[in-house]
Every structure is written in C-alpha cells, then in structure tokens.
PDB file of N, CA, C and O in Angstrom:
ATOM      1  N   MET H  12      -3.146 -10.179 -12.220  1.00 69.00           N
ATOM      2  CA  MET H  12      -2.850 -10.367 -10.831  1.00 69.00           C
ATOM      3  C   MET H  12      -2.983 -11.846 -10.521  1.00 69.00           C
ATOM      4  O   MET H  12      -4.024 -12.434 -10.737  1.00 69.00           O
ATOM      5  N   LYS H  13      -1.906 -12.448 -10.029  1.00 72.00           N
ATOM      6  CA  LYS H  13      -1.914 -13.873  -9.722  1.00 72.00           C
ATOM      7  C   LYS H  13      -2.363 -14.150  -8.299  1.00 72.00           C
ATOM      8  O   LYS H  13      -3.019 -15.140  -8.034  1.00 72.00           O
ATOM      9  N   LYS H  14      -1.981 -13.289  -7.357  1.00 73.00           N
ATOM     10  CA  LYS H  14      -2.323 -13.537  -5.962  1.00 73.00           C
ATOM     11  C   LYS H  14      -2.507 -12.221  -5.222  1.00 73.00           C
ATOM     12  O   LYS H  14      -1.728 -11.293  -5.394  1.00 73.00           O
ATOM     13  N   LEU H  15      -3.544 -12.186  -4.396  1.00 72.00           N
ATOM     14  CA  LEU H  15      -3.791 -11.054  -3.520  1.00 72.00           C
ATOM     15  C   LEU H  15      -4.316 -11.604  -2.209  1.00 72.00           C
ATOM     16  O   LEU H  15      -5.401 -12.166  -2.164  1.00 72.00           O
ATOM     17  N   SER H  16      -3.522 -11.504  -1.154  1.00 71.00           N
ATOM     18  CA  SER H  16      -3.942 -11.985   0.157  1.00 71.00           C
ATOM     19  C   SER H  16      -4.986 -11.048   0.748  1.00 71.00           C
ATOM     20  O   SER H  16      -5.173  -9.931   0.279  1.00 71.00           O
ATOM     21  N   ASN H  17      -5.639 -11.517   1.792  1.00 76.00           N
ATOM     22  CA  ASN H  17      -6.636 -10.689   2.471  1.00 76.00           C
ATOM     23  C   ASN H  17      -6.046  -9.326   2.793  1.00 76.00           C
ATOM     24  O   ASN H  17      -4.999  -9.224   3.402  1.00 76.00           O
ATOM     25  N   SER H  18      -6.738  -8.312   2.366  1.00 84.00           N
ATOM     26  CA  SER H  18      -6.257  -6.948   2.532  1.00 84.00           C
ATOM     27  C   SER H  18      -7.200  -6.169   3.434  1.00 84.00           C
ATOM     28  O   SER H  18      -8.350  -6.528   3.610  1.00 84.00           O
ATOM     29  N   ARG H  19      -6.664  -5.091   3.964  1.00 91.00           N
ATOM     30  CA  ARG H  19      -7.474  -4.229   4.815  1.00 91.00           C
ATOM     31  C   ARG H  19      -7.340  -2.801   4.302  1.00 91.00           C
ATOM     32  O   ARG H  19      -6.235  -2.271   4.168  1.00 91.00           O
ATOM     33  N   ILE H  20      -8.474  -2.205   3.998  1.00 93.00           N
ATOM     34  CA  ILE H  20      -8.505  -0.820   3.544  1.00 93.00           C
ATOM     35  C   ILE H  20      -9.469  -0.052   4.437  1.00 93.00           C
ATOM     36  O   ILE H  20     -10.619  -0.449   4.599  1.00 93.00           O
ATOM     37  N   GLU H  21      -8.983   1.021   5.029  1.00 96.00           N
ATOM     38  CA  GLU H  21      -9.802   1.880   5.883  1.00 96.00           C
ATOM     39  C   GLU H  21      -9.568   3.319   5.470  1.00 96.00           C
ATOM     40  O   GLU H  21      -8.451   3.692   5.112  1.00 96.00           O
ATOM     41  N   GLY H  22     -10.614   4.104   5.533  1.00 97.00           N
ATOM     42  CA  GLY H  22     -10.434   5.501   5.218  1.00 97.00           C
ATOM     43  C   GLY H  22     -11.674   6.319   5.469  1.00 97.00           C
ATOM     44  O   GLY H  22     -12.748   5.780   5.711  1.00 97.00           O
ATOM     45  N   HIS H  23     -11.486   7.613   5.444  1.00 96.00           N
ATOM     46  CA  HIS H  23     -12.617   8.520   5.537  1.00 96.00           C
ATOM     47  C   HIS H  23     -12.271   9.849   4.870  1.00 96.00           C
ATOM     48  O   HIS H  23     -11.108  10.217   4.739  1.00 96.00           O
ATOM     49  N   TYR H  24     -13.324  10.520   4.444  1.00 96.00           N
ATOM     50  CA  TYR H  24     -13.200  11.822   3.801  1.00 96.00           C
ATOM     51  C   TYR H  24     -14.262  12.729   4.390  1.00 96.00           C
ATOM     52  O   TYR H  24     -15.418  12.338   4.534  1.00 96.00           O
ATOM     53  N   THR H  25     -13.874  13.938   4.747  1.00 95.00           N
ATOM     54  CA  THR H  25     -14.802  14.931   5.263  1.00 95.00           C
ATOM     55  C   THR H  25     -14.844  16.097   4.286  1.00 95.00           C
ATOM     56  O   THR H  25     -13.835  16.793   4.100  1.00 95.00           O
ATOM     57  N   SER H  26     -15.985  16.276   3.634  1.00 93.00           N
ATOM     58  CA  SER H  26     -16.092  17.311   2.612  1.00 93.00           C
ATOM     59  C   SER H  26     -16.126  18.718   3.205  1.00 93.00           C
ATOM     60  O   SER H  26     -15.712  19.675   2.552  1.00 93.00           O
ATOM     61  N   GLU H  27     -16.580  18.866   4.450  1.00 91.00           N
ATOM     62  CA  GLU H  27     -16.670  20.197   5.058  1.00 91.00           C
ATOM     63  C   GLU H  27     -15.309  20.873   5.187  1.00 91.00           C
ATOM     64  O   GLU H  27     -15.186  22.079   5.002  1.00 91.00           O
ATOM     65  N   ASN H  28     -14.278  20.097   5.518  1.00 91.00           N
ATOM     66  CA  ASN H  28     -12.931  20.673   5.628  1.00 91.00           C
ATOM     67  C   ASN H  28     -11.947  20.047   4.631  1.00 91.00           C
ATOM     68  O   ASN H  28     -10.754  20.273   4.718  1.00 91.00           O
ATOM     69  N   ASN H  29     -12.465  19.248   3.707  1.00 93.00           N
ATOM     70  CA  ASN H  29     -11.677  18.650   2.620  1.00 93.00           C
ATOM     71  C   ASN H  29     -10.494  17.833   3.150  1.00 93.00           C
ATOM     72  O   ASN H  29      -9.361  17.994   2.705  1.00 93.00           O
ATOM     73  N   LYS H  30     -10.758  16.962   4.129  1.00 96.00           N
ATOM     74  CA  LYS H  30      -9.703  16.120   4.713  1.00 96.00           C
ATOM     75  C   LYS H  30      -9.920  14.663   4.328  1.00 96.00           C
ATOM     76  O   LYS H  30     -11.036  14.163   4.329  1.00 96.00           O
ATOM     77  N   LEU H  31      -8.795  13.999   4.012  1.00 96.00           N
ATOM     78  CA  LEU H  31      -8.796  12.603   3.588  1.00 96.00           C
ATOM     79  C   LEU H  31      -7.806  11.820   4.438  1.00 96.00           C
ATOM     80  O   LEU H  31      -6.702  12.294   4.717  1.00 96.00           O
ATOM     81  N   LYS H  32      -8.180  10.613   4.817  1.00 97.00           N
ATOM     82  CA  LYS H  32      -7.282   9.695   5.533  1.00 97.00           C
ATOM     83  C   LYS H  32      -7.567   8.300   4.988  1.00 97.00           C
ATOM     84  O   LYS H  32      -8.707   7.843   4.984  1.00 97.00           O
ATOM     85  N   LEU H  33      -6.532   7.618   4.502  1.00 96.00           N
ATOM     86  CA  LEU H  33      -6.685   6.292   3.913  1.00 96.00           C
ATOM     87  C   LEU H  33      -5.495   5.427   4.302  1.00 96.00           C
ATOM     88  O   LEU H  33      -4.348   5.853   4.191  1.00 96.00           O
ATOM     89  N   ASN H  34      -5.769   4.224   4.791  1.00 97.00           N
ATOM     90  CA  ASN H  34      -4.739   3.244   5.116  1.00 97.00           C
ATOM     91  C   ASN H  34      -5.062   1.943   4.405  1.00 97.00           C
ATOM     92  O   ASN H  34      -6.208   1.505   4.400  1.00 97.00           O
ATOM     93  N   CYS H  35      -4.053   1.330   3.828  1.00 94.00           N
ATOM     94  CA  CYS H  35      -4.221   0.077   3.106  1.00 94.00           C
ATOM     95  C   CYS H  35      -3.087  -0.871   3.492  1.00 94.00           C
ATOM     96  O   CYS H  35      -1.915  -0.502   3.405  1.00 94.00           O
ATOM     97  N   GLN H  36      -3.446  -2.076   3.924  1.00 93.00           N
ATOM     98  CA  GLN H  36      -2.470  -3.103   4.275  1.00 93.00           C
ATOM     99  C   GLN H  36      -2.725  -4.331   3.410  1.00 93.00           C
ATOM    100  O   GLN H  36      -3.841  -4.833   3.350  1.00 93.00           O
ATOM    101  N   VAL H  37      -1.689  -4.803   2.732  1.00 89.00           N
ATOM    102  CA  VAL H  37      -1.772  -5.996   1.892  1.00 89.00           C
ATOM    103  C   VAL H  37      -0.627  -6.923   2.296  1.00 89.00           C
ATOM    104  O   VAL H  37       0.537  -6.596   2.069  1.00 89.00           O
ATOM    105  N   PRO H  38      -0.950  -8.073   2.924  1.00 90.00           N
ATOM    106  CA  PRO H  38       0.112  -8.983   3.358  1.00 90.00           C
ATOM    107  C   PRO H  38       0.962  -9.531   2.214  1.00 90.00           C
ATOM    108  O   PRO H  38       2.179  -9.635   2.328  1.00 90.00           O
ATOM    109  N   GLU H  39       0.312  -9.856   1.083  1.00 90.00           N
ATOM    110  CA  GLU H  39       1.057 -10.445  -0.036  1.00 90.00           C
ATOM    111  C   GLU H  39       0.312 -10.173  -1.334  1.00 90.00           C
ATOM    112  O   GLU H  39      -0.900 -10.305  -1.411  1.00 90.00           O
ATOM    113  N   ILE H  40       1.075  -9.778  -2.366  1.00 89.00           N
ATOM    114  CA  ILE H  40       0.484  -9.555  -3.684  1.00 89.00           C
ATOM    115  C   ILE H  40       1.494  -9.992  -4.743  1.00 89.00           C
ATOM    116  O   ILE H  40       2.694  -9.809  -4.590  1.00 89.00           O
ATOM    117  N   ASN H  41       0.998 -10.613  -5.797  1.00 89.00           N
ATOM    118  CA  ASN H  41       1.816 -11.003  -6.941  1.00 89.00           C
ATOM    119  C   ASN H  41       1.142 -10.419  -8.169  1.00 89.00           C
ATOM    120  O   ASN H  41       0.061 -10.839  -8.561  1.00 89.00           O
ATOM    121  N   TYR H  42       1.786  -9.437  -8.778  1.00 87.00           N
ATOM    122  CA  TYR H  42       1.220  -8.752  -9.933  1.00 87.00           C
ATOM    123  C   TYR H  42       2.231  -8.806 -11.076  1.00 87.00           C
ATOM    124  O   TYR H  42       3.336  -8.270 -10.955  1.00 87.00           O
ATOM    125  N   SER H  43       1.888  -9.478 -12.147  1.00 87.00           N
ATOM    126  CA  SER H  43       2.749  -9.614 -13.328  1.00 87.00           C
ATOM    127  C   SER H  43       4.140 -10.123 -12.979  1.00 87.00           C
ATOM    128  O   SER H  43       5.142  -9.653 -13.513  1.00 87.00           O
ATOM    129  N   GLY H  44       4.208 -11.071 -12.045  1.00 87.00           N
ATOM    130  CA  GLY H  44       5.481 -11.668 -11.675  1.00 87.00           C
ATOM    131  C   GLY H  44       6.262 -10.903 -10.624  1.00 87.00           C
ATOM    132  O   GLY H  44       7.304 -11.350 -10.171  1.00 87.00           O
ATOM    133  N   VAL H  45       5.779  -9.728 -10.233  1.00 91.00           N
ATOM    134  CA  VAL H  45       6.431  -8.951  -9.176  1.00 91.00           C
ATOM    135  C   VAL H  45       5.724  -9.284  -7.867  1.00 91.00           C
ATOM    136  O   VAL H  45       4.510  -9.152  -7.765  1.00 91.00           O
ATOM    137  N   GLN H  46       6.489  -9.730  -6.881  1.00 90.00           N
ATOM    138  CA  GLN H  46       5.932 -10.131  -5.593  1.00 90.00           C
ATOM    139  C   GLN H  46       6.220  -9.064  -4.550  1.00 90.00           C
ATOM    140  O   GLN H  46       7.361  -8.634  -4.391  1.00 90.00           O
ATOM    141  N   PHE H  47       5.176  -8.641  -3.852  1.00 90.00           N
ATOM    142  CA  PHE H  47       5.284  -7.673  -2.762  1.00 90.00           C
ATOM    143  C   PHE H  47       4.934  -8.384  -1.468  1.00 90.00           C
ATOM    144  O   PHE H  47       3.953  -9.113  -1.400  1.00 90.00           O
ATOM    145  N   ASP H  48       5.735  -8.153  -0.431  1.00 91.00           N
ATOM    146  CA  ASP H  48       5.492  -8.750   0.878  1.00 91.00           C
ATOM    147  C   ASP H  48       5.264  -7.620   1.881  1.00 91.00           C
ATOM    148  O   ASP H  48       6.082  -6.706   1.993  1.00 91.00           O
ATOM    149  N   SER H  49       4.162  -7.690   2.602  1.00 92.00           N
ATOM    150  CA  SER H  49       3.830  -6.737   3.672  1.00 92.00           C
ATOM    151  C   SER H  49       3.791  -5.291   3.169  1.00 92.00           C
ATOM    152  O   SER H  49       4.496  -4.413   3.660  1.00 92.00           O
ATOM    153  N   LEU H  50       2.922  -5.029   2.209  1.00 91.00           N
ATOM    154  CA  LEU H  50       2.751  -3.696   1.634  1.00 91.00           C
ATOM    155  C   LEU H  50       1.809  -2.872   2.505  1.00 91.00           C
ATOM    156  O   LEU H  50       0.756  -3.340   2.913  1.00 91.00           O
ATOM    157  N   TYR H  51       2.214  -1.645   2.850  1.00 94.00           N
ATOM    158  CA  TYR H  51       1.395  -0.733   3.643  1.00 94.00           C
ATOM    159  C   TYR H  51       1.442   0.643   3.004  1.00 94.00           C
ATOM    160  O   TYR H  51       2.521   1.173   2.743  1.00 94.00           O
ATOM    161  N   ILE H  52       0.266   1.218   2.738  1.00 95.00           N
ATOM    162  CA  ILE H  52       0.172   2.550   2.149  1.00 95.00           C
ATOM    163  C   ILE H  52      -0.694   3.415   3.057  1.00 95.00           C
ATOM    164  O   ILE H  52      -1.784   3.002   3.460  1.00 95.00           O
ATOM    165  N   SER H  53      -0.205   4.601   3.359  1.00 97.00           N
ATOM    166  CA  SER H  53      -0.950   5.567   4.156  1.00 97.00           C
ATOM    167  C   SER H  53      -1.031   6.865   3.368  1.00 97.00           C
ATOM    168  O   SER H  53      -0.007   7.399   2.931  1.00 97.00           O
ATOM    169  N   ILE H  54      -2.256   7.373   3.177  1.00 97.00           N
ATOM    170  CA  ILE H  54      -2.468   8.609   2.421  1.00 97.00           C
ATOM    171  C   ILE H  54      -3.256   9.580   3.301  1.00 97.00           C
ATOM    172  O   ILE H  54      -4.272   9.199   3.885  1.00 97.00           O
ATOM    173  N   THR H  55      -2.772  10.808   3.388  1.00 97.00           N
ATOM    174  CA  THR H  55      -3.496  11.852   4.093  1.00 97.00           C
ATOM    175  C   THR H  55      -3.576  13.075   3.189  1.00 97.00           C
ATOM    176  O   THR H  55      -2.671  13.329   2.392  1.00 97.00           O
ATOM    177  N   GLY H  56      -4.658  13.783   3.306  1.00 96.00           N
ATOM    178  CA  GLY H  56      -4.830  14.972   2.493  1.00 96.00           C
ATOM    179  C   GLY H  56      -5.625  16.032   3.222  1.00 96.00           C
ATOM    180  O   GLY H  56      -6.499  15.726   4.029  1.00 96.00           O
ATOM    181  N   SER H  57      -5.299  17.281   2.941  1.00 95.00           N
ATOM    182  CA  SER H  57      -6.010  18.415   3.501  1.00 95.00           C
ATOM    183  C   SER H  57      -5.948  19.543   2.482  1.00 95.00           C
ATOM    184  O   SER H  57      -4.850  19.941   2.070  1.00 95.00           O
ATOM    185  N   GLY H  58      -7.104  20.033   2.078  1.00 91.00           N
ATOM    186  CA  GLY H  58      -7.139  21.076   1.051  1.00 91.00           C
ATOM    187  C   GLY H  58      -6.570  20.542  -0.251  1.00 91.00           C
ATOM    188  O   GLY H  58      -7.018  19.524  -0.766  1.00 91.00           O
ATOM    189  N   THR H  59      -5.530  21.184  -0.762  1.00 91.00           N
ATOM    190  CA  THR H  59      -4.893  20.736  -2.011  1.00 91.00           C
ATOM    191  C   THR H  59      -3.605  19.948  -1.755  1.00 91.00           C
ATOM    192  O   THR H  59      -2.917  19.568  -2.698  1.00 91.00           O
ATOM    193  N   LYS H  60      -3.273  19.700  -0.475  1.00 95.00           N
ATOM    194  CA  LYS H  60      -2.051  18.976  -0.122  1.00 95.00           C
ATOM    195  C   LYS H  60      -2.369  17.490   0.069  1.00 95.00           C
ATOM    196  O   LYS H  60      -3.312  17.128   0.761  1.00 95.00           O
ATOM    197  N   LEU H  61      -1.556  16.636  -0.530  1.00 96.00           N
ATOM    198  CA  LEU H  61      -1.717  15.188  -0.422  1.00 96.00           C
ATOM    199  C   LEU H  61      -0.363  14.567  -0.095  1.00 96.00           C
ATOM    200  O   LEU H  61       0.642  14.866  -0.736  1.00 96.00           O
ATOM    201  N   THR H  62      -0.340  13.700   0.934  1.00 97.00           N
ATOM    202  CA  THR H  62       0.886  13.032   1.355  1.00 97.00           C
ATOM    203  C   THR H  62       0.667  11.532   1.345  1.00 97.00           C
ATOM    204  O   THR H  62      -0.376  11.062   1.809  1.00 97.00           O
ATOM    205  N   ALA H  63       1.624  10.791   0.824  1.00 97.00           N
ATOM    206  CA  ALA H  63       1.522   9.337   0.774  1.00 97.00           C
ATOM    207  C   ALA H  63       2.814   8.713   1.293  1.00 97.00           C
ATOM    208  O   ALA H  63       3.904   9.178   0.971  1.00 97.00           O
ATOM    209  N   ASP H  64       2.657   7.685   2.113  1.00 97.00           N
ATOM    210  CA  ASP H  64       3.785   6.905   2.613  1.00 97.00           C
ATOM    211  C   ASP H  64       3.605   5.473   2.154  1.00 97.00           C
ATOM    212  O   ASP H  64       2.508   4.926   2.228  1.00 97.00           O
ATOM    213  N   LEU H  65       4.685   4.868   1.707  1.00 94.00           N
ATOM    214  CA  LEU H  65       4.676   3.484   1.243  1.00 94.00           C
ATOM    215  C   LEU H  65       5.751   2.720   2.000  1.00 94.00           C
ATOM    216  O   LEU H  65       6.901   3.151   2.064  1.00 94.00           O
ATOM    217  N   HIS H  66       5.356   1.604   2.594  1.00 94.00           N
ATOM    218  CA  HIS H  66       6.287   0.739   3.310  1.00 94.00           C
ATOM    219  C   HIS H  66       6.086  -0.684   2.815  1.00 94.00           C
ATOM    220  O   HIS H  66       4.954  -1.097   2.581  1.00 94.00           O
ATOM    221  N   LEU H  67       7.178  -1.413   2.658  1.00 90.00           N
ATOM    222  CA  LEU H  67       7.062  -2.822   2.332  1.00 90.00           C
ATOM    223  C   LEU H  67       8.263  -3.572   2.865  1.00 90.00           C
ATOM    224  O   LEU H  67       9.340  -3.020   3.037  1.00 90.00           O
ATOM    225  N   LYS H  68       8.026  -4.832   3.159  1.00 92.00           N
ATOM    226  CA  LYS H  68       9.093  -5.669   3.709  1.00 92.00           C
ATOM    227  C   LYS H  68      10.022  -6.165   2.603  1.00 92.00           C
ATOM    228  O   LYS H  68      11.235  -6.168   2.751  1.00 92.00           O
ATOM    229  N   LYS H  69       9.426  -6.578   1.483  1.00 91.00           N
ATOM    230  CA  LYS H  69      10.244  -7.146   0.401  1.00 91.00           C
ATOM    231  C   LYS H  69       9.517  -6.989  -0.927  1.00 91.00           C
ATOM    232  O   LYS H  69       8.302  -7.076  -0.993  1.00 91.00           O
ATOM    233  N   ILE H  70      10.299  -6.764  -1.981  1.00 91.00           N
ATOM    234  CA  ILE H  70       9.785  -6.776  -3.344  1.00 91.00           C
ATOM    235  C   ILE H  70      10.716  -7.672  -4.154  1.00 91.00           C
ATOM    236  O   ILE H  70      11.935  -7.592  -4.006  1.00 91.00           O
ATOM    237  N   ALA H  71      10.147  -8.549  -4.970  1.00 92.00           N
ATOM    238  CA  ALA H  71      10.974  -9.507  -5.714  1.00 92.00           C
ATOM    239  C   ALA H  71      10.425  -9.710  -7.129  1.00 92.00           C
ATOM    240  O   ALA H  71       9.227  -9.665  -7.356  1.00 92.00           O
ATOM    241  N   TYR H  72      11.362  -9.944  -8.050  1.00 89.00           N
ATOM    242  CA  TYR H  72      11.027 -10.290  -9.434  1.00 89.00           C
ATOM    243  C   TYR H  72      12.090 -11.267  -9.912  1.00 89.00           C
ATOM    244  O   TYR H  72      13.275 -10.942  -9.935  1.00 89.00           O
ATOM    245  N   ASP H  73      11.667 -12.460 -10.289  1.00 83.00           N
ATOM    246  CA  ASP H  73      12.592 -13.546 -10.640  1.00 83.00           C
ATOM    247  C   ASP H  73      13.595 -13.761  -9.502  1.00 83.00           C
ATOM    248  O   ASP H  73      13.202 -14.012  -8.382  1.00 83.00           O
ATOM    249  N   SER H  74      14.881 -13.618  -9.782  1.00 76.00           N
ATOM    250  CA  SER H  74      15.895 -13.824  -8.741  1.00 76.00           C
ATOM    251  C   SER H  74      16.364 -12.502  -8.132  1.00 76.00           C
ATOM    252  O   SER H  74      17.275 -12.471  -7.319  1.00 76.00           O
ATOM    253  N   ILE H  75      15.741 -11.390  -8.511  1.00 80.00           N
ATOM    254  CA  ILE H  75      16.100 -10.076  -7.976  1.00 80.00           C
ATOM    255  C   ILE H  75      15.124  -9.726  -6.855  1.00 80.00           C
ATOM    256  O   ILE H  75      13.918  -9.831  -7.019  1.00 80.00           O
ATOM    257  N   TYR H  76      15.666  -9.324  -5.713  1.00 71.00           N
ATOM    258  CA  TYR H  76      14.775  -8.884  -4.640  1.00 71.00           C
ATOM    259  C   TYR H  76      15.412  -7.781  -3.822  1.00 71.00           C
ATOM    260  O   TYR H  76      16.617  -7.661  -3.728  1.00 71.00           O
ATOM    261  N   ILE H  77      14.559  -6.948  -3.268  1.00 78.00           N
ATOM    262  CA  ILE H  77      14.957  -5.876  -2.370  1.00 78.00           C
ATOM    263  C   ILE H  77      14.296  -6.179  -1.033  1.00 78.00           C
ATOM    264  O   ILE H  77      13.098  -6.388  -0.942  1.00 78.00           O
ATOM    265  N   ASP H  78      15.095  -6.182   0.009  1.00 75.00           N
ATOM    266  CA  ASP H  78      14.640  -6.556   1.341  1.00 75.00           C
ATOM    267  C   ASP H  78      14.892  -5.395   2.279  1.00 75.00           C
ATOM    268  O   ASP H  78      15.854  -4.656   2.100  1.00 75.00           O
ATOM    269  N   ASP H  79      14.038  -5.252   3.295  1.00 66.00           N
ATOM    270  CA  ASP H  79      14.293  -4.183   4.266  1.00 66.00           C
ATOM    271  C   ASP H  79      15.378  -4.604   5.173  1.00 66.00           C
ATOM    272  O   ASP H  79      16.164  -4.282   5.770  1.00 66.00           O
TER     273      ASP H  79
END
C-alpha cells in the first residue's frame, strides 16, 4: 500500500439479535498501483443475511481509469 488518506470506519454489532452495521469512507487509496478516489463501503447484516454496497468516484491503473 503506497497511500491511504485519513479514513473513517464506524460500526456496531448487537449479538442479541445478530445485527451488524458498518460504514467505511476512504478519500484516497493507492494499492499496488491501483488508485481509488472517494471509496465508500456500507455493510449491513441480520441473522444469516449480509448486504454490502460499494461506491467510488474513480478507479485508475496506469492510463486506464473508470469515472462515475
């Protein structure tokens, strides 16, 4: 990992009803030459069901990039 900007991770888990909520925001990350801009991950779970959402503004590698 070459660069990881200040990130924010928040979450909680309640064992009584087996519920999970996790949010992660990473403004910028460079991992093995792949650059991510404005990465946001949201994970929710209840019982045996798990849902994850991934949003990002841009992903780039060398001269190839995907932009929203």
